PDB file of C-alpha atoms in Angstrom:
ATOM      1  CA  MET A   4     -21.106  20.874  16.591  1.00 40.00           C
ATOM      2  CA  SER A   5     -22.019  19.994  13.030  1.00 51.00           C
ATOM      3  CA  GLN A   6     -19.487  18.881  10.478  1.00 71.00           C
ATOM      4  CA  GLN A   7     -18.806  20.885   7.380  1.00 88.00           C
ATOM      5  CA  ARG A   8     -20.148  19.340   4.176  1.00 96.00           C
ATOM      6  CA  ALA A   9     -17.478  17.702   1.990  1.00 98.00           C
ATOM      7  CA  THR A  10     -17.068  19.236  -1.471  1.00 98.00           C
ATOM      8  CA  ALA A  11     -14.824  18.590  -4.471  1.00 98.00           C
ATOM      9  CA  VAL A  12     -12.267  21.063  -3.100  1.00 98.00           C
ATOM     10  CA  SER A  13     -12.164  19.578   0.420  1.00 98.00           C
ATOM     11  CA  TRP A  14      -9.405  17.107  -0.517  1.00 98.00           C
ATOM     12  CA  PRO A  15      -7.018  16.610  -3.473  1.00 97.00           C
ATOM     13  CA  ASN A  16      -8.670  14.381  -6.065  1.00 98.00           C
ATOM     14  CA  LYS A  17      -8.545  13.194  -9.658  1.00 98.00           C
ATOM     15  CA  PRO A  18     -11.416  12.794 -12.126  1.00 98.00           C
ATOM     16  CA  MET A  19     -12.895   9.417 -13.033  1.00 98.00           C
ATOM     17  CA  PRO A  20     -10.802   8.066 -15.932  1.00 98.00           C
ATOM     18  CA  GLU A  21     -12.369   7.403 -19.323  1.00 98.00           C
ATOM     19  CA  LEU A  22     -11.733   3.701 -18.709  1.00 98.00           C
ATOM     20  CA  ARG A  23     -14.831   2.944 -16.620  1.00 98.00           C
ATOM     21  CA  LYS A  24     -17.777   0.583 -16.366  1.00 98.00           C
ATOM     22  CA  GLU A  25     -21.412   1.493 -15.800  1.00 98.00           C
ATOM     23  CA  LEU A  26     -23.599  -0.684 -13.577  1.00 98.00           C
ATOM     24  CA  LEU A  27     -27.351  -0.231 -13.209  1.00 94.00           C
ATOM     25  CA  LEU A  28     -28.719  -0.435  -9.667  1.00 93.00           C
ATOM     26  CA  ASP A  29     -32.041  -0.339  -7.879  1.00 92.00           C
ATOM     27  CA  GLY A  30     -31.158   1.517  -4.666  1.00 93.00           C
ATOM     28  CA  GLN A  31     -33.445   3.767  -2.657  1.00 97.00           C
ATOM     29  CA  TYR A  32     -32.759   6.251   0.156  1.00 98.00           C
ATOM     30  CA  SER A  33     -35.156   8.297   2.234  1.00 98.00           C
ATOM     31  CA  ARG A  34     -34.926  12.070   2.298  1.00 97.00           C
ATOM     32  CA  GLU A  35     -33.384  11.901   5.787  1.00 98.00           C
ATOM     33  CA  GLU A  36     -30.774   9.375   4.649  1.00 98.00           C
ATOM     34  CA  PHE A  37     -29.946  11.545   1.649  1.00 98.00           C
ATOM     35  CA  VAL A  38     -29.324  14.571   3.878  1.00 98.00           C
ATOM     36  CA  THR A  39     -26.793  12.538   5.891  1.00 98.00           C
ATOM     37  CA  ILE A  40     -25.208  10.982   2.783  1.00 98.00           C
ATOM     38  CA  SER A  41     -24.828  14.414   1.192  1.00 98.00           C
ATOM     39  CA  GLN A  42     -22.486  15.506   4.021  1.00 98.00           C
ATOM     40  CA  GLY A  43     -19.833  13.137   2.623  1.00 98.00           C
ATOM     41  CA  LEU A  44     -16.560  12.337   4.370  1.00 97.00           C
ATOM     42  CA  VAL A  45     -13.271  14.227   4.496  1.00 97.00           C
ATOM     43  CA  PRO A  46     -10.348  12.130   5.815  1.00 95.00           C
ATOM     44  CA  LYS A  47      -9.137  13.195   9.253  1.00 92.00           C
ATOM     45  CA  THR A  48      -6.096  10.899   9.624  1.00 89.00           C
ATOM     46  CA  PRO A  49      -3.853   8.878   7.282  1.00 84.00           C
ATOM     47  CA  ALA A  50      -5.814   5.800   8.380  1.00 86.00           C
ATOM     48  CA  ASP A  51      -8.949   7.159   6.682  1.00 91.00           C
ATOM     49  CA  LYS A  52      -8.845   5.644   3.213  1.00 95.00           C
ATOM     50  CA  TRP A  53     -11.817   7.377   1.553  1.00 97.00           C
ATOM     51  CA  PHE A  54     -12.831  10.891   0.542  1.00 98.00           C
ATOM     52  CA  ILE A  55     -16.537  11.040  -0.356  1.00 98.00           C
ATOM     53  CA  TYR A  56     -18.576  14.021  -1.518  1.00 99.00           C
ATOM     54  CA  LEU A  57     -21.790  14.852  -3.357  1.00 99.00           C
ATOM     55  CA  ASP A  58     -21.723  17.143  -6.391  1.00 98.00           C
ATOM     56  CA  GLY A  59     -25.087  17.615  -8.085  1.00 98.00           C
ATOM     57  CA  GLN A  60     -26.645  14.169  -8.455  1.00 98.00           C
ATOM     58  CA  TRP A  61     -23.325  12.319  -8.194  1.00 99.00           C
ATOM     59  CA  LEU A  62     -21.748  10.884  -5.052  1.00 99.00           C
ATOM     60  CA  TYR A  63     -17.974  10.588  -5.623  1.00 99.00           C
ATOM     61  CA  PHE A  64     -15.784   8.019  -3.854  1.00 99.00           C
ATOM     62  CA  HIS A  65     -12.030   8.764  -3.992  1.00 99.00           C
ATOM     63  CA  ARG A  66      -9.125   6.949  -2.391  1.00 97.00           C
ATOM     64  CA  SER A  67      -7.679   9.499   0.010  1.00 96.00           C
ATOM     65  CA  ALA A  68      -3.983   8.693  -0.547  1.00 94.00           C
ATOM     66  CA  SER A  69      -3.972   8.763  -4.355  1.00 96.00           C
ATOM     67  CA  GLY A  70      -7.013  10.956  -5.014  1.00 98.00           C
ATOM     68  CA  SER A  71      -8.192   8.407  -7.592  1.00 98.00           C
ATOM     69  CA  CYS A  72     -11.926   8.390  -8.235  1.00 99.00           C
ATOM     70  CA  ILE A  73     -12.996   4.768  -7.775  1.00 98.00           C
ATOM     71  CA  PHE A  74     -16.793   5.068  -7.852  1.00 99.00           C
ATOM     72  CA  GLN A  75     -19.455   7.586  -8.837  1.00 99.00           C
ATOM     73  CA  LEU A  76     -23.023   6.864  -7.742  1.00 99.00           C
ATOM     74  CA  GLN A  77     -25.904   8.773  -9.281  1.00 99.00           C
ATOM     75  CA  ILE A  78     -28.557   9.653  -6.693  1.00 98.00           C
ATOM     76  CA  ALA A  79     -31.630  11.448  -8.031  1.00 98.00           C
ATOM     77  CA  PRO A  80     -34.877  12.520  -6.349  1.00 98.00           C
ATOM     78  CA  ASN A  81     -38.017  10.486  -7.005  1.00 97.00           C
ATOM     79  CA  ASP A  82     -41.481  10.104  -5.458  1.00 96.00           C
ATOM     80  CA  GLU A  83     -40.220   7.877  -2.610  1.00 93.00           C
ATOM     81  CA  GLY A  84     -37.091   9.878  -1.746  1.00 98.00           C
ATOM     82  CA  TYR A  85     -33.875   9.343  -3.691  1.00 98.00           C
ATOM     83  CA  ALA A  86     -33.015   6.625  -6.201  1.00 98.00           C
ATOM     84  CA  ALA A  87     -29.470   5.319  -6.578  1.00 97.00           C
ATOM     85  CA  ASP A  88     -29.679   3.750  -9.997  1.00 95.00           C
ATOM     86  CA  ARG A  89     -26.364   4.166 -11.778  1.00 98.00           C
ATOM     87  CA  LEU A  90     -22.820   3.341 -10.613  1.00 99.00           C
ATOM     88  CA  LEU A  91     -19.658   4.185 -12.528  1.00 99.00           C
ATOM     89  CA  VAL A  92     -16.643   2.025 -11.609  1.00 99.00           C
ATOM     90  CA  ASN A  93     -13.024   2.924 -12.369  1.00 98.00           C
ATOM     91  CA  GLN A  94     -11.546   0.286 -14.692  1.00 98.00           C
ATOM     92  CA  ASP A  95      -7.998   1.700 -14.912  1.00 98.00           C
ATOM     93  CA  PRO A  96      -5.863  -1.133 -13.450  1.00 96.00           C
ATOM     94  CA  ARG A  97      -3.252   1.408 -12.293  1.00 96.00           C
ATOM     95  CA  GLN A  98      -5.876   2.960 -10.001  1.00 98.00           C
ATOM     96  CA  TYR A  99      -8.315   0.164  -9.094  1.00 96.00           C
ATOM     97  CA  ARG A 100      -8.620  -3.578  -9.629  1.00 92.00           C
ATOM     98  CA  SER A 101     -12.264  -4.537  -9.480  1.00 90.00           C
ATOM     99  CA  LEU A 102     -12.915  -7.972  -7.993  1.00 88.00           C
ATOM    100  CA  SER A 103     -16.401  -8.274  -9.528  1.00 93.00           C
ATOM    101  CA  ASP A 104     -19.457  -6.175 -10.293  1.00 95.00           C
ATOM    102  CA  ALA A 105     -21.249  -7.671  -7.284  1.00 94.00           C
ATOM    103  CA  TYR A 106     -18.328  -6.807  -4.989  1.00 94.00           C
ATOM    104  CA  ASP A 107     -18.178  -3.214  -6.269  1.00 96.00           C
ATOM    105  CA  VAL A 108     -21.899  -2.738  -5.562  1.00 96.00           C
ATOM    106  CA  ALA A 109     -21.505  -4.326  -2.107  1.00 95.00           C
ATOM    107  CA  LEU A 110     -18.502  -2.111  -1.292  1.00 96.00           C
ATOM    108  CA  VAL A 111     -20.346   1.084  -2.251  1.00 97.00           C
ATOM    109  CA  SER A 112     -23.327  -0.059  -0.154  1.00 96.00           C
ATOM    110  CA  TYR A 113     -20.993  -0.710   2.774  1.00 96.00           C
ATOM    111  CA  LEU A 114     -19.337   2.703   2.442  1.00 97.00           C
ATOM    112  CA  ILE A 115     -22.721   4.412   2.475  1.00 97.00           C
ATOM    113  CA  ASP A 116     -24.233   2.307   5.263  1.00 96.00           C
ATOM    114  CA  ALA A 117     -21.256   2.000   7.633  1.00 94.00           C
ATOM    115  CA  VAL A 118     -19.255   5.143   6.926  1.00 94.00           C
ATOM    116  CA  LEU A 119     -21.780   7.794   5.893  1.00 97.00           C
ATOM    117  CA  LEU A 120     -24.955   6.641   7.665  1.00 96.00           C
ATOM    118  CA  GLY A 121     -23.186   5.159  10.706  1.00 95.00           C
ATOM    119  CA  ARG A 122     -25.065   1.863  10.609  1.00 94.00           C
ATOM    120  CA  PHE A 123     -23.630  -1.484  11.534  1.00 93.00           C
ATOM    121  CA  ALA A 124     -22.809  -3.280   8.297  1.00 91.00           C
ATOM    122  CA  SER A 125     -20.627  -6.262   7.501  1.00 90.00           C
ATOM    123  CA  PHE A 126     -17.692  -5.577   5.239  1.00 88.00           C
ATOM    124  CA  PRO A 127     -18.242  -7.426   1.934  1.00 87.00           C
ATOM    125  CA  GLN A 128     -16.263 -10.647   1.690  1.00 83.00           C
ATOM    126  CA  PRO A 129     -14.741 -11.380  -1.707  1.00 75.00           C
ATOM    127  CA  GLU A 130     -15.451 -15.027  -2.486  1.00 77.00           C
ATOM    128  CA  GLN A 131     -11.913 -15.707  -3.681  1.00 74.00           C
ATOM    129  CA  PHE A 132     -10.245 -14.673  -0.382  1.00 72.00           C
ATOM    130  CA  SER A 133      -9.428 -16.809   2.653  1.00 71.00           C
ATOM    131  CA  GLN A 134     -10.410 -15.454   6.082  1.00 72.00           C
ATOM    132  CA  ASP A 135      -6.847 -14.178   6.674  1.00 76.00           C
ATOM    133  CA  ASP A 136      -6.747 -12.539   3.251  1.00 77.00           C
ATOM    134  CA  HIS A 137     -10.187 -11.046   3.887  1.00 66.00           C
ATOM    135  CA  ALA A 138      -8.921  -9.304   7.044  1.00 78.00           C
ATOM    136  CA  LYS A 139      -5.887  -7.941   5.170  1.00 82.00           C
ATOM    137  CA  HIS A 140      -8.101  -6.798   2.308  1.00 74.00           C
ATOM    138  CA  GLN A 141     -10.461  -4.994   4.696  1.00 81.00           C
ATOM    139  CA  GLN A 142      -7.548  -3.209   6.347  1.00 81.00           C
ATOM    140  CA  HIS A 143      -6.216  -2.167   2.916  1.00 80.00           C
ATOM    141  CA  VAL A 144      -9.622  -0.914   1.722  1.00 85.00           C
ATOM    142  CA  MET A 145     -10.839   0.658   4.963  1.00 88.00           C
ATOM    143  CA  GLY A 146      -7.672   1.433   6.923  1.00 83.00           C
ATOM    144  CA  GLN A 147      -8.782  -0.358  10.049  1.00 62.00           C
ATOM    145  CA  ASN A 148      -8.615  -3.677  11.814  1.00 47.00           C
ATOM    146  CA  ALA A 149     -11.143  -6.196  10.481  1.00 40.00           C
ATOM    147  CA  SER A 150     -12.712  -6.564  13.928  1.00 46.00           C
ATOM    148  CA  ASP A 151     -13.517  -2.832  14.040  1.00 49.00           C
ATOM    149  CA  SER A 152     -16.545  -3.205  11.672  1.00 46.00           C
ATOM    150  CA  GLY A 153     -16.406   0.450  10.678  1.00 49.00           C
ATOM    151  CA  LEU A 154     -16.528   1.886  14.201  1.00 48.00           C
ATOM    152  CA  SER A 155     -13.465   4.129  13.763  1.00 50.00           C
ATOM    153  CA  LEU A 156     -14.797   5.768  10.633  1.00 47.00           C
ATOM    154  CA  ARG A 157     -18.284   6.170  12.084  1.00 48.00           C
ATOM    155  CA  ILE A 158     -16.814   7.980  15.091  1.00 50.00           C
ATOM    156  CA  VAL A 159     -14.663  10.196  12.838  1.00 48.00           C
ATOM    157  CA  ASN A 160     -17.775  10.981  10.798  1.00 49.00           C
ATOM    158  CA  GLY A 161     -19.766  11.775  13.942  1.00 53.00           C
ATOM    159  CA  ASN A 162     -22.077   8.763  13.537  1.00 50.00           C
ATOM    160  CA  ARG A 163     -21.775   6.369  16.466  1.00 38.00           C
TER     161      ARG A 163
END
């Protein structure tokens, strides 16, 4: 049974605020990876913290509880497959408190690798957090126990 593709109307969401930052990236995905990424993720339970969907060349990452758009990643076709070269990051402190540019890039990479593609990936560790705080932060961001390493969301998404 295949999952239905996530779209902008699959879950309540808000637009990216005007207060945002643009980061330039050098990411690359194969055509096969892009097909999987483009399916997105619709939350199934309150523990699922992210709603992700592709609209045109933009992959949107929303917090499921608030609907706030936290990231937008531009993914465009090129000769090798698909280039991910531009990331917009929400800078409204009422919606998202960025830890650093490097962390934001690592978190988006984790969401794509672990949640959408179903690969094993380590959750990014903010440098300023202790191990205990890191586990609490992961549970806040991902809605799961730190030892889970993304397994719950991969199963929900159909990627074991």
